[in-house]
Structures are given as structure tokens and as C-alpha cells.
Amino acid sequence: MKTRPLVALSVAVLVFLCKYLLHGYT
């Protein structure tokens, strides 16, 4: 499976930010 580093990094960052924001506001 060829995965683009930028795409994988972007997805990881988005997920991390989403979880961080959700935990922060909750």
C-alpha cells in the first residue's frame, strides 16, 4: 500500500485536533 506521507500526516493531525478540541470543550 502506497500512502502519501502528507496525507497520512494531515489525517493524523486532523484526528488529533478533533479529539483535543472535543475533550477541551466537553
Short mmCIF file of C-alpha atoms in Angstrom, two decimals:
data_model
loop_
_atom_site.label_atom_id
_atom_site.label_comp_id
_atom_site.label_asym_id
_atom_site.label_seq_id
_atom_site.Cartn_x
_atom_site.Cartn_y
_atom_site.Cartn_z
CA MET A 1 0.00 0.00 0.00
CA LYS A 2 1.47 3.34 -1.05
CA THR A 3 0.42 6.09 1.30
CA ARG A 4 1.37 9.71 0.83
CA PRO A 5 3.23 10.99 3.93
CA LEU A 6 1.48 14.36 3.69
CA VAL A 7 -1.97 12.79 3.51
CA ALA A 8 -1.29 10.44 6.41
CA LEU A 9 0.16 13.29 8.46
CA SER A 10 -2.78 15.56 7.65
CA VAL A 11 -5.30 12.90 8.68
CA ALA A 12 -3.41 12.23 11.91
CA VAL A 13 -3.28 15.95 12.72
CA LEU A 14 -6.99 16.42 11.97
CA VAL A 15 -7.97 13.47 14.16
CA PHE A 16 -5.69 14.69 16.95
CA LEU A 17 -7.10 18.22 16.79
CA CYS A 18 -10.69 16.95 16.72
CA LYS A 19 -10.15 14.78 19.80
CA TYR A 20 -8.24 17.57 21.56
CA LEU A 21 -10.98 20.14 20.86
CA LEU A 22 -13.77 17.74 21.84
CA HIS A 23 -12.08 16.90 25.14
CA GLY A 24 -11.33 20.57 25.70
CA TYR A 25 -14.90 21.81 25.15
CA THR A 26 -16.55 18.86 26.86
#
